Coordinates of C-alpha atoms and ligand atoms in Angstrom, one line a residue:
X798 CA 0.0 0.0 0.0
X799 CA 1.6 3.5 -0.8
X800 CA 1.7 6.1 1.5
X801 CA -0.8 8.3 0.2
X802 CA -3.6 5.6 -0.3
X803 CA -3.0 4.9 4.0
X804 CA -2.7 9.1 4.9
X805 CA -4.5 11.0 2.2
X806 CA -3.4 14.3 0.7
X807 CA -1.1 16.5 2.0
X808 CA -2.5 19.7 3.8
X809 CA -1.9 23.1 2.1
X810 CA 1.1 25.4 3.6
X811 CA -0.5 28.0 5.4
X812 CA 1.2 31.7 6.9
X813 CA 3.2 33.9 5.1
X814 CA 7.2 34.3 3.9
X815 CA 8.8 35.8 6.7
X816 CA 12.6 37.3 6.2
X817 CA 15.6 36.3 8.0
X818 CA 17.3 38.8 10.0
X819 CA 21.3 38.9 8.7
X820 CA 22.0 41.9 10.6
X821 CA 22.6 40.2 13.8
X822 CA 26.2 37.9 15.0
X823 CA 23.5 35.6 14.7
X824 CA 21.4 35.4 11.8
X825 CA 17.3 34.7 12.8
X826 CA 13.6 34.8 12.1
X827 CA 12.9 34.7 15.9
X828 CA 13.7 38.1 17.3
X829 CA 16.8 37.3 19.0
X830 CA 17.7 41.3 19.2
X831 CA 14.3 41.7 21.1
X832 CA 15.4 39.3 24.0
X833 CA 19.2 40.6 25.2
X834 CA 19.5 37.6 27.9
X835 CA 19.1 34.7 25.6
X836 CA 21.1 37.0 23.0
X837 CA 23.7 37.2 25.1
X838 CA 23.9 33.6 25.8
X839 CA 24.1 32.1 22.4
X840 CA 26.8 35.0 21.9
X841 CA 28.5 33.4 23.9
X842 CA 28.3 29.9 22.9
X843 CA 28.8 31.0 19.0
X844 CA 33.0 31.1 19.5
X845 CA 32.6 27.4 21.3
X846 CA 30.6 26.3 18.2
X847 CA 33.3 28.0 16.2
X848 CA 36.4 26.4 17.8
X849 CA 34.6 23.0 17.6
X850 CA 34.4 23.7 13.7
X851 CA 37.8 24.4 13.4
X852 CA 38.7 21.6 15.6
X853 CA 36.4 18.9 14.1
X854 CA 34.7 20.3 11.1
X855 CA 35.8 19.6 7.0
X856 CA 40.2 19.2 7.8
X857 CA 40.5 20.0 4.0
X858 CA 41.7 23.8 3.6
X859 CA 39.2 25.6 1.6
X860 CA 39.0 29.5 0.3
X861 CA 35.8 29.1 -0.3
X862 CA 32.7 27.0 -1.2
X863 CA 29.6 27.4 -3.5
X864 CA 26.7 27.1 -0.4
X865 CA 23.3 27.5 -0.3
X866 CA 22.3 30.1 2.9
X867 CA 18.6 30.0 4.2
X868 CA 17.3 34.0 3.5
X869 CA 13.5 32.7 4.6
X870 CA 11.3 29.8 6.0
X871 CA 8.5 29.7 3.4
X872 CA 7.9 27.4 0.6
X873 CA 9.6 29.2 -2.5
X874 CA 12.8 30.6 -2.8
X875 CA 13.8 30.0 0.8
X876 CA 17.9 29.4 -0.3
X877 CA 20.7 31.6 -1.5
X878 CA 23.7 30.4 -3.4
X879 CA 27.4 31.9 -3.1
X880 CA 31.0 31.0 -2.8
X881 CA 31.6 31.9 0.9
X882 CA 34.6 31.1 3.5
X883 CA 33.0 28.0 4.7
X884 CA 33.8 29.3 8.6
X885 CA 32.4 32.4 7.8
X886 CA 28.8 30.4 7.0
X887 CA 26.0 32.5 8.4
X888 CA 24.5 29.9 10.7
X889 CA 21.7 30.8 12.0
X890 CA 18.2 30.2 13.8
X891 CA 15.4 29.7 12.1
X892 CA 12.1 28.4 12.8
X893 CA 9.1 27.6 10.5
X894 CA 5.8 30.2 10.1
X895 CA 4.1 29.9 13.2
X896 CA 0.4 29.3 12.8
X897 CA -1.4 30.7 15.2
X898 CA -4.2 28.5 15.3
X899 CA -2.1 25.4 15.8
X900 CA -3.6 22.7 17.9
X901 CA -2.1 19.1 19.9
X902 CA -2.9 16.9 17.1
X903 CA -2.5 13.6 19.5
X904 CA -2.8 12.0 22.3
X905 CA -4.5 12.7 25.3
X906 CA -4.3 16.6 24.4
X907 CA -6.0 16.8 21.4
X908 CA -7.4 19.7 20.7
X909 CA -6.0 22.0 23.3
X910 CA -3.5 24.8 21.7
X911 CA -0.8 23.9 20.9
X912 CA 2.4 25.1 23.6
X913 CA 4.1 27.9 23.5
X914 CA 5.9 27.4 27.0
X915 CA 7.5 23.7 28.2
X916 CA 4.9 22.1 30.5
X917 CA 6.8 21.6 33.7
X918 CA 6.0 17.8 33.8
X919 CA 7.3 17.4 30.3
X920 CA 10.4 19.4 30.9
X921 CA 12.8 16.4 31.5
X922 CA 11.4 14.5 28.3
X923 CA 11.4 17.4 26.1
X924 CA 14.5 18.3 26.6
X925 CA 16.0 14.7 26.7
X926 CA 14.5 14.4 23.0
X927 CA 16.0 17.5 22.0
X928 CA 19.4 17.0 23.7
X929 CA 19.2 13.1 21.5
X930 CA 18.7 14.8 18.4
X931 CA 20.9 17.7 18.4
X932 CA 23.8 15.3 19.3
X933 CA 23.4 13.5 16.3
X934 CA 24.1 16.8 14.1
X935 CA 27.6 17.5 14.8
X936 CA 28.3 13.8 14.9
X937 CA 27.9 13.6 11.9
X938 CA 30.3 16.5 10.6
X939 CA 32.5 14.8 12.7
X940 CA 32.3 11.2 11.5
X941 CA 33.1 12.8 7.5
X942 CA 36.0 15.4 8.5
X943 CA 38.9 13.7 6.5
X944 CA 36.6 12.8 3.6
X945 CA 37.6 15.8 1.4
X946 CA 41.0 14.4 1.2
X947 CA 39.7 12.1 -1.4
X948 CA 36.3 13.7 -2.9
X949 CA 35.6 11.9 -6.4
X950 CA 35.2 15.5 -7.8
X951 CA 34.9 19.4 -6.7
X952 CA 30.9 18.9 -7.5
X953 CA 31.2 15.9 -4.5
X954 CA 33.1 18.2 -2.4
X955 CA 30.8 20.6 -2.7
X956 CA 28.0 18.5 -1.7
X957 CA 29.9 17.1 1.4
X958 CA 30.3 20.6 3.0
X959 CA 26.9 21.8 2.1
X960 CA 26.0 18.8 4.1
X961 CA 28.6 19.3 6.9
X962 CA 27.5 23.4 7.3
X963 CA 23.9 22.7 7.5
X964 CA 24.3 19.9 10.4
X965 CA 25.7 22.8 11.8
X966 CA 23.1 24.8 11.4
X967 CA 20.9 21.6 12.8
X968 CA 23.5 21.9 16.1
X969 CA 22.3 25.4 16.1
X970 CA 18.8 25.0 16.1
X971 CA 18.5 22.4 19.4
X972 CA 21.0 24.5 21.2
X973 CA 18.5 27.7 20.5
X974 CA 15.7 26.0 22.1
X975 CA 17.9 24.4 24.9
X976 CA 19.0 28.3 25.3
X977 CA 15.9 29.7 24.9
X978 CA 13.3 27.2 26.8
X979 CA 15.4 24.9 29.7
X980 CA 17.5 27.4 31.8
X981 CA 20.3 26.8 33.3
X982 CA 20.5 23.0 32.3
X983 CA 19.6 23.7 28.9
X984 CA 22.7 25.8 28.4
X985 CA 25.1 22.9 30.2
X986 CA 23.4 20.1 27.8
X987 CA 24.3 23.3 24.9
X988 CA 28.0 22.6 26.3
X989 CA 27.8 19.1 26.4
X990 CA 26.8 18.8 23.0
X991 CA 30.6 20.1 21.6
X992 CA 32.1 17.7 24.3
X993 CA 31.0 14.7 23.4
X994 CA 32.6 13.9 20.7
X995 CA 32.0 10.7 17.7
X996 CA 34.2 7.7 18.3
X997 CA 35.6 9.4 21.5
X998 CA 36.2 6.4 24.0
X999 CA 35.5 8.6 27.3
X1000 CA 32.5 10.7 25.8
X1001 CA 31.3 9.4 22.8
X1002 CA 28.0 10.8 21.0
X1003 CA 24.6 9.1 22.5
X1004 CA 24.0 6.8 19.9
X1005 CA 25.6 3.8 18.6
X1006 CA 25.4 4.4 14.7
X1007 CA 26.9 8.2 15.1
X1008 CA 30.4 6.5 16.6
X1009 CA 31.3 4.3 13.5
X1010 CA 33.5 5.9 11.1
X1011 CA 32.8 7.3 8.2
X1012 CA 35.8 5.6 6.6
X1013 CA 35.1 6.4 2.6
X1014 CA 32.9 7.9 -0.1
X1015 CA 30.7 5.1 -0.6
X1016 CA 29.8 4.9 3.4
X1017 CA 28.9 8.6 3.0
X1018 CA 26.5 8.4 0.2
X1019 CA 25.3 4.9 2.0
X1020 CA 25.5 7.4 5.2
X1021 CA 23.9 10.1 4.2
X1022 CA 20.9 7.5 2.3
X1023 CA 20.0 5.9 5.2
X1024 CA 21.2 7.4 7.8
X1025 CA 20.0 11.1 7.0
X1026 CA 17.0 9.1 6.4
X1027 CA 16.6 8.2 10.0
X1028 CA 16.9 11.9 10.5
X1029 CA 14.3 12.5 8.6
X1030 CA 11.8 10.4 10.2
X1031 CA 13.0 11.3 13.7
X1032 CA 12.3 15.1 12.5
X1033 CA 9.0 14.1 11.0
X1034 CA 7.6 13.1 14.5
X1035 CA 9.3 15.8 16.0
X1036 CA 7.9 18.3 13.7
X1037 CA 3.9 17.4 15.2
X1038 CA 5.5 17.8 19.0
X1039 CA 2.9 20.1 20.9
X1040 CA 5.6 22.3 21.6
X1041 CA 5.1 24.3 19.3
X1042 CA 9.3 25.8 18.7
X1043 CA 10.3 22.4 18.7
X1044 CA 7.4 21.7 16.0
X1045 CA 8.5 24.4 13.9
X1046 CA 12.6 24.1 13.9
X1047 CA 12.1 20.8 12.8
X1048 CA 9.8 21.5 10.0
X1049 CA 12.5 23.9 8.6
X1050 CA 15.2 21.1 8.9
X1051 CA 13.7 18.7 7.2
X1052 CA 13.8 21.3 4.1
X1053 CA 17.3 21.2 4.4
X1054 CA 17.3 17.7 5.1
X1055 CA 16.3 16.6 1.7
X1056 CA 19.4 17.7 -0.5
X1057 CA 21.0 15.4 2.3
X1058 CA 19.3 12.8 1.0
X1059 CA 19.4 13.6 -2.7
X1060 CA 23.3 13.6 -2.0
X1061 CA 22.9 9.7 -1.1
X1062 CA 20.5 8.6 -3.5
X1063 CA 22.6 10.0 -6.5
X1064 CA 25.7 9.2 -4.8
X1065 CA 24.9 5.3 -5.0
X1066 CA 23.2 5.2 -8.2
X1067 CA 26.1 7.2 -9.9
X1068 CA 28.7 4.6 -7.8
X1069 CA 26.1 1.7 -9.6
X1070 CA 26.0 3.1 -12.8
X1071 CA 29.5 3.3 -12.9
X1072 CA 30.2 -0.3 -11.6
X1073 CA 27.1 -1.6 -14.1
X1074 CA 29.2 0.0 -17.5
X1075 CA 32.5 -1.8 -16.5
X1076 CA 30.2 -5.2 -15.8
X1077 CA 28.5 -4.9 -18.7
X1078 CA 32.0 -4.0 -20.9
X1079 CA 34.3 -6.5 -19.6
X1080 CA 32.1 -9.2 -19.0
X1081 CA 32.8 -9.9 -15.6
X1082 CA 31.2 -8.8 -12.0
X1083 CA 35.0 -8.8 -10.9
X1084 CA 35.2 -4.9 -11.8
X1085 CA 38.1 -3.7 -8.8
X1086 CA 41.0 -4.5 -12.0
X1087 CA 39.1 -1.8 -14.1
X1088 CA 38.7 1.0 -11.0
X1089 CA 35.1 0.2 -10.1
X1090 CA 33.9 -0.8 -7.3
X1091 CA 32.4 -4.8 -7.2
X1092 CA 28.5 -4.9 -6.7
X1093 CA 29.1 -7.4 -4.3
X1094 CA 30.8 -4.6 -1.9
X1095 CA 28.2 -2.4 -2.5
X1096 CA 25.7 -4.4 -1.4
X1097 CA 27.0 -5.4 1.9
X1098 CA 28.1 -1.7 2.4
X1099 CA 24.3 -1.3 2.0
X1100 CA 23.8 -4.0 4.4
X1101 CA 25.8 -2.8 7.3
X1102 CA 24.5 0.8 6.5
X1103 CA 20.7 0.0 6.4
X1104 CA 21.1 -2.7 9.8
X1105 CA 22.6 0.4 11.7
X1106 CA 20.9 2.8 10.9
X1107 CA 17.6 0.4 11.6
X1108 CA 18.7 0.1 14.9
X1109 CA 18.2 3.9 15.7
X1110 CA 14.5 3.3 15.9
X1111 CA 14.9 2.1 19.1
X1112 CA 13.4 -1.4 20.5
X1113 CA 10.0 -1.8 18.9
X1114 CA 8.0 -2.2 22.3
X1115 CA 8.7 0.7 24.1
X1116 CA 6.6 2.3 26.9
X1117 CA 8.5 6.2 26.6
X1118 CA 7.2 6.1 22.9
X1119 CA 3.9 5.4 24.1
X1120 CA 4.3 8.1 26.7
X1121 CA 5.5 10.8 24.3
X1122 CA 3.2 10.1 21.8
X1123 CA 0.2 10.0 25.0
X1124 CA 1.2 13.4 26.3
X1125 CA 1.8 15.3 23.0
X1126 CA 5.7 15.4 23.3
X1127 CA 6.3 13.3 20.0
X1128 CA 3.8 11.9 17.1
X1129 CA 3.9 9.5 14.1
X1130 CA 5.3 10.7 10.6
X1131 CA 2.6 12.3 8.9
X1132 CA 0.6 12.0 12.6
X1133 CA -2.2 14.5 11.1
X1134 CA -2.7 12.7 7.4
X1135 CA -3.7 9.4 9.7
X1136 CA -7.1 8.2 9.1
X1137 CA -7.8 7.1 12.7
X1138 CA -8.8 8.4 16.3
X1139 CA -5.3 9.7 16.9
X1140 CA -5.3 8.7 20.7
X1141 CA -4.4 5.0 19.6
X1142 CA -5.8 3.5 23.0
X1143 CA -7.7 0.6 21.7
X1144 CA -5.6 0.3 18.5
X1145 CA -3.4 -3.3 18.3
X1146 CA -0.9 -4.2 15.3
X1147 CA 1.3 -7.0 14.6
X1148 CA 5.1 -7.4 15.4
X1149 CA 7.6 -9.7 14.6
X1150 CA 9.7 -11.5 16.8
X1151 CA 11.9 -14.8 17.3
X1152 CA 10.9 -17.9 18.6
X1153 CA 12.1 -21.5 18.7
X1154 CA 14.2 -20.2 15.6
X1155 CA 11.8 -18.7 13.4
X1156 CA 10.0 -15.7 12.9
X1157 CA 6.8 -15.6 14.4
X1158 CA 4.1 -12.3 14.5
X1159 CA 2.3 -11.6 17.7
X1160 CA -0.4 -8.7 18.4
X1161 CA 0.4 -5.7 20.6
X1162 CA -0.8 -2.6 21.8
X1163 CA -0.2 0.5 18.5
X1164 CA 0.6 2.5 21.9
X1165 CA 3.5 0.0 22.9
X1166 CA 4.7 -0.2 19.2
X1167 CA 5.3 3.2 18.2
X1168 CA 9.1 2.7 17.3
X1169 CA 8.2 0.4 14.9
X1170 CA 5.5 2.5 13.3
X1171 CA 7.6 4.9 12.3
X1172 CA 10.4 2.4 11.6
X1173 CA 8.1 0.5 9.3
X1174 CA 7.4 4.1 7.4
X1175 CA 11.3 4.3 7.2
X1176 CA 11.7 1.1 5.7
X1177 CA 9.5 1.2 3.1
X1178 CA 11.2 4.8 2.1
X1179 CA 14.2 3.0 2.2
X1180 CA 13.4 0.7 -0.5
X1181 CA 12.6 3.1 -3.0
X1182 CA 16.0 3.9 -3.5
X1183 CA 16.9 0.4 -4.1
X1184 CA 14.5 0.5 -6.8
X1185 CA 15.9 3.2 -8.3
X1186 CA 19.4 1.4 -8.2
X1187 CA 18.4 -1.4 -9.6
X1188 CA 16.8 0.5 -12.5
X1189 CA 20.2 1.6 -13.2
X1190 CA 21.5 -2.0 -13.1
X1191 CA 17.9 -2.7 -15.5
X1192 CA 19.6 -0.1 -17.9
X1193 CA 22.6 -1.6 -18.6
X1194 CA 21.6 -4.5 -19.7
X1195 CA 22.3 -6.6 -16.2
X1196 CA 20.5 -9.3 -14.3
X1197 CA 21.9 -8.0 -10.9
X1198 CA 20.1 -6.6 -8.7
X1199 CA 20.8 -5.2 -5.0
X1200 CA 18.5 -5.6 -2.0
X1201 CA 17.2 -4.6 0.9
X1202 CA 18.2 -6.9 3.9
X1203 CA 15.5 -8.5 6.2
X1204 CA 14.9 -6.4 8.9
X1205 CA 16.2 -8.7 11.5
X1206 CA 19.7 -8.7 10.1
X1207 CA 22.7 -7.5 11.6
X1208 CA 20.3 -6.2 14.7
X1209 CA 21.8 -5.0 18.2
X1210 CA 18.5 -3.2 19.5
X1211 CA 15.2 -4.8 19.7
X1212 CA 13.9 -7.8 19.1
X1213 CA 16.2 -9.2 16.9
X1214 CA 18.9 -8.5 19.4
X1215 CA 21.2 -11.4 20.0
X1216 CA 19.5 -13.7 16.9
X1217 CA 21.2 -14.0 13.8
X1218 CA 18.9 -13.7 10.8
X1219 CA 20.3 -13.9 7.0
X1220 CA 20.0 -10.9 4.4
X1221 CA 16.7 -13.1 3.4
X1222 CA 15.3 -13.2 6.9
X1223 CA 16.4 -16.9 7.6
X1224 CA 17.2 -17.5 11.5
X1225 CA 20.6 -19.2 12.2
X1226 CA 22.7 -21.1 14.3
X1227 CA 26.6 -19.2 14.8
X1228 CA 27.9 -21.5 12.4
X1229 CA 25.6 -20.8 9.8
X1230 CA 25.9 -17.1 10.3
X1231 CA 30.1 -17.0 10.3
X1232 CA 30.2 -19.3 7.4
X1233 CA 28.0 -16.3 5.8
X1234 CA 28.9 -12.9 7.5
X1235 CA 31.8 -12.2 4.7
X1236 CA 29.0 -12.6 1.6
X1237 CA 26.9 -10.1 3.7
X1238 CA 29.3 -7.2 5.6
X1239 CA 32.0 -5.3 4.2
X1240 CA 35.4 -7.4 6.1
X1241 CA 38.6 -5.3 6.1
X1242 CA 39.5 -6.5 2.9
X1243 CA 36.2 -5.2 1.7
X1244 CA 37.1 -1.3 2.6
X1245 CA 40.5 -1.9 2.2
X1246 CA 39.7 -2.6 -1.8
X1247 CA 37.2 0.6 -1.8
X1248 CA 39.7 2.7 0.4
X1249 CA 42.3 2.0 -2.8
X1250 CA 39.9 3.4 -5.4
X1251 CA 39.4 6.5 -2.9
X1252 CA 41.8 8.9 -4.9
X1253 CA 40.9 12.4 -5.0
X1254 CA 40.0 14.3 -8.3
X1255 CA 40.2 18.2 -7.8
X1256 CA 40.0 19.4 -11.2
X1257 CA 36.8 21.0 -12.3
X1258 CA 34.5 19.0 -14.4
X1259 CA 36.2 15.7 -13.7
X1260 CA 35.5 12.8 -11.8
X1261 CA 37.2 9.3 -10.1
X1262 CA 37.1 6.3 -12.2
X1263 CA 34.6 4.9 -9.5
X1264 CA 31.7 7.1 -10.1
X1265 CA 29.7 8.2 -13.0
X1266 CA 29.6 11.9 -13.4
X1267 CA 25.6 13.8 -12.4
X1268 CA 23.4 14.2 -14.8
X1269 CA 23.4 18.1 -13.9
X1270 CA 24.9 20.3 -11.6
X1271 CA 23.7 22.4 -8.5
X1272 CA 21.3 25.6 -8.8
X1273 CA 21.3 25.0 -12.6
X1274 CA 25.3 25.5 -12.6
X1275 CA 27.1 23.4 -15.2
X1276 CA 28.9 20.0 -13.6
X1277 CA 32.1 21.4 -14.4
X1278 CA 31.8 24.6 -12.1
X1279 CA 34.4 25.8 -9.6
X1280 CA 32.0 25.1 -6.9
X1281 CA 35.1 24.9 -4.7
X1282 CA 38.0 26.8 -4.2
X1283 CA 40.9 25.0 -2.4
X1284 CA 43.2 26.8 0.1
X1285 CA 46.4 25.5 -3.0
X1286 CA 44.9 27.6 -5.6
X1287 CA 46.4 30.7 -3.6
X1288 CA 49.6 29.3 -3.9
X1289 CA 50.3 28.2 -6.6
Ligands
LIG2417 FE1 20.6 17.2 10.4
LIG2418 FE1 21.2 15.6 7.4

């Protein structure tokens, strides 16, 4: 069943364009200059954010970099395009159109208008959800820092950074509302949040799939497919929160959030297309002699990718989803297309789970299940990608085709936890599963092979031997643009 035919249509936008203020230190739409305290705060944590950048952001000198800037929140028009210093990036604040007739949506306040102010027994949640997803932002800049070093082209490069600036920007918007709605603690979790650093042994980042490097250009676009995907859907139930701030900075992410995604999807299929035209002209799926990357690789690259990033849906029975999604705090992706009561009390569905060595389905409570609700959603966007993939494989003229792995494989959270399942959903025994685990995740031979095709290609309008080139380039530029300008060119 598609999305559509189980939500409806899509709502109309409502509310007006509203500007962005660029002459404040800190660029907003939420009348920072009006409120000196909180001003004065984020001031102050703006040079911490910019040290961590230096520290931890993109290690490739730059002059500059082609970047799209948000100039306003509404539906057209909302981006700018220049080549700027990348750590002189206007990142900023900035909040979807509030609507003023905005009401709870779900759960046990339905109906009631929507909050302006923290509820004091929701304070501890709210800001534990906020604190979750804004440490996943800068993780992410920091898992990719040393991937310039070998982009497959200046249009790639740029594409990384634009990525890397606006999970900046995503850093930015959780610490404004830790700054600007949870005192005192809210501006030590702000500080905490460029502490805690990815992969650090005695303070890593929260969760598990934010601490694995980011180790080459085909686990970024893998990365950024599914993992940016996760983001998205974590966002999505974020962005029906009855707090309304919370509601609204997450709407305006998930704009930005999509070229994140675009970046993965054409990032694969171009690695694919690339890998199908050396298949298909030497006969032979063994295509690492000829500078392509084998399908095989790809696929368990895909593999270890989607099982990680599956895992940051949390357990599938989970009484804090329940809660959130009961008191307002948090509500299913596209909560408000839903054709049901929206309080989900009586509601049951069906989970899997693993017994006697097979998958079985049981009935639970929708409250209890709520994870998997919106992992299921993710899982089926997941798979659209694959399709598109595979058309590319289609188009060559191959019978390959990649896949999506069973959702129980490769699974540390949940219900699957401690099982092994195969790619095709099979439960079994350890010997079965280390006789298989090299046919289905990449071994260090595996990245070693794809680490060796990692060379970088700086000159405009040309590209590794890996990938195949885009189709077009970004904000109707032509590929072969200087999108980037590397620190060298001075030089030289
Ligand atoms: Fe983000
Ligand atoms: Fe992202």
């Amino acid at each position: 069943m598609s999305s559509d035919a189980r939500t409806g249509p899509a709502p109309r936008p409502t509310g007006p364009l509203s500007t962005i203020d660029y002459n404040e230190r800190i660029p907003n739409n939420v009348g920072l200059a009006g409120d000196r305290r909180l001003q004065r705060a984020l001031e102050g944590w703006q040079p911490k954010f910019l040290d961590w950048w230096k520290q931890l952001g993109p290690a490739l000198p730059t002059k500059d970099v082609y970047l799209r800037t948000a100039v306003a929140v509404g539906r057209d028009g909302w981006a700018h395009f220049a080549h700027v210093p990348m750590e002189e990036y206007r990142w900023g604040i900035f909040l979807a159109e509030r609507d003023p007739d905005r009401v709870v949506n779900f759960g046990k306040h339905k109906g009631e208008p929507a909050w302006q102010e923290v509820p004091g027994e929701h304070r501890a949640a709210l800001m534990r959800l906020i604190v979750i997803q804004g440490d996943t932002e800068p993780a992410s800049v920091e898992q990719q820092r040393v991937l310039g070093n070998t982009a497959p082209s200046i249009y790639d490069l740029r594409n990384l950074f634009q990525v890397n600036v606006e999970e900046g920007r995503h850093l930015w918007a959780m610490v404004y509302l830790l700054h600007a709605y949870f005192g005192r603690e809210g501006r030590d979790e702000a500080e905490q949040l460029l502490k805690r650093n990815s992969g650090d042994p005695d303070a890593p980042r929260i969760l598990g799939a934010f601490n694995e490097a980011t180790t080459d250009w085909l686990q970024f676009f893998m990365f950024t497919y599914f993992t940016d995907r996760d983001g998205k859907y974590q966002l999505g139930t974020l962005k029906e929160s009855a707090f309304d701030p919370l509601a609204r900075t997450c709407q305006f992410m998930l704009k930005e959030e999509a070229h994140h995604m675009f970046v993965g999807t054409t990032g694969v299929q171009r690695t694919v297309e690339r890998t199908a035209a050396v298949m298909h002209e030497h006969g032979t799926a063994d295509t690492l002699p000829y500078g392509a990357i084998p399908l095989a690789i790809i696929q368990k690259y895909l593999n270890f990718q989607f099982s990680v990033s599956m895992d940051l849906f949390g357990s599938e029975q989970s009484t804090n989803a329940g809660n959130y999604y009961s008191s307002g705090l948090k509500g299913r992706w596209m909560e408000t297309r839903r054709k049901d009561d929206h309080v989900l009390l009586d509601a049951t569905r069906e989970m899997n789970h693993v017994a006697d060595g097979e998958i079985r389905t049981r009935t639970v409570p929708m409250l209890s299940a709520l994870n998997l609700d919106l992992r299921d959603e993710y899982m089926s966007d997941c798979a659209n990608g694959v399709k598109r993939w595979n058309q590319a494989l289609a188009d060559a003229g191959l019978p390959d085709r990649l896949l999506l792995p069973h959702e129980g494989f490769n699974r540390k959270v949940g219900v699957y936890a401690g099982h092994r399942v195969s790619p095709e959903g099979r439960v079994l025994d350890d010997a079965a599963w280390a006789a298989g685990v090299d046919d289905w995740l990449p071994s260090d031979a595996d990245r070693a092979a794809v680490a060796s095709l990692m060379v970088p290609e700086y000159e405009y309008g040309k590209f590794a031997g890996w990938i195949a080139p885009p189709r077009t380039g970004i904000n109707d530029q032509p590929v072969e643009f200087d999108y980037v300008h590397l620190a060298e060119e001075g030089l030289v």
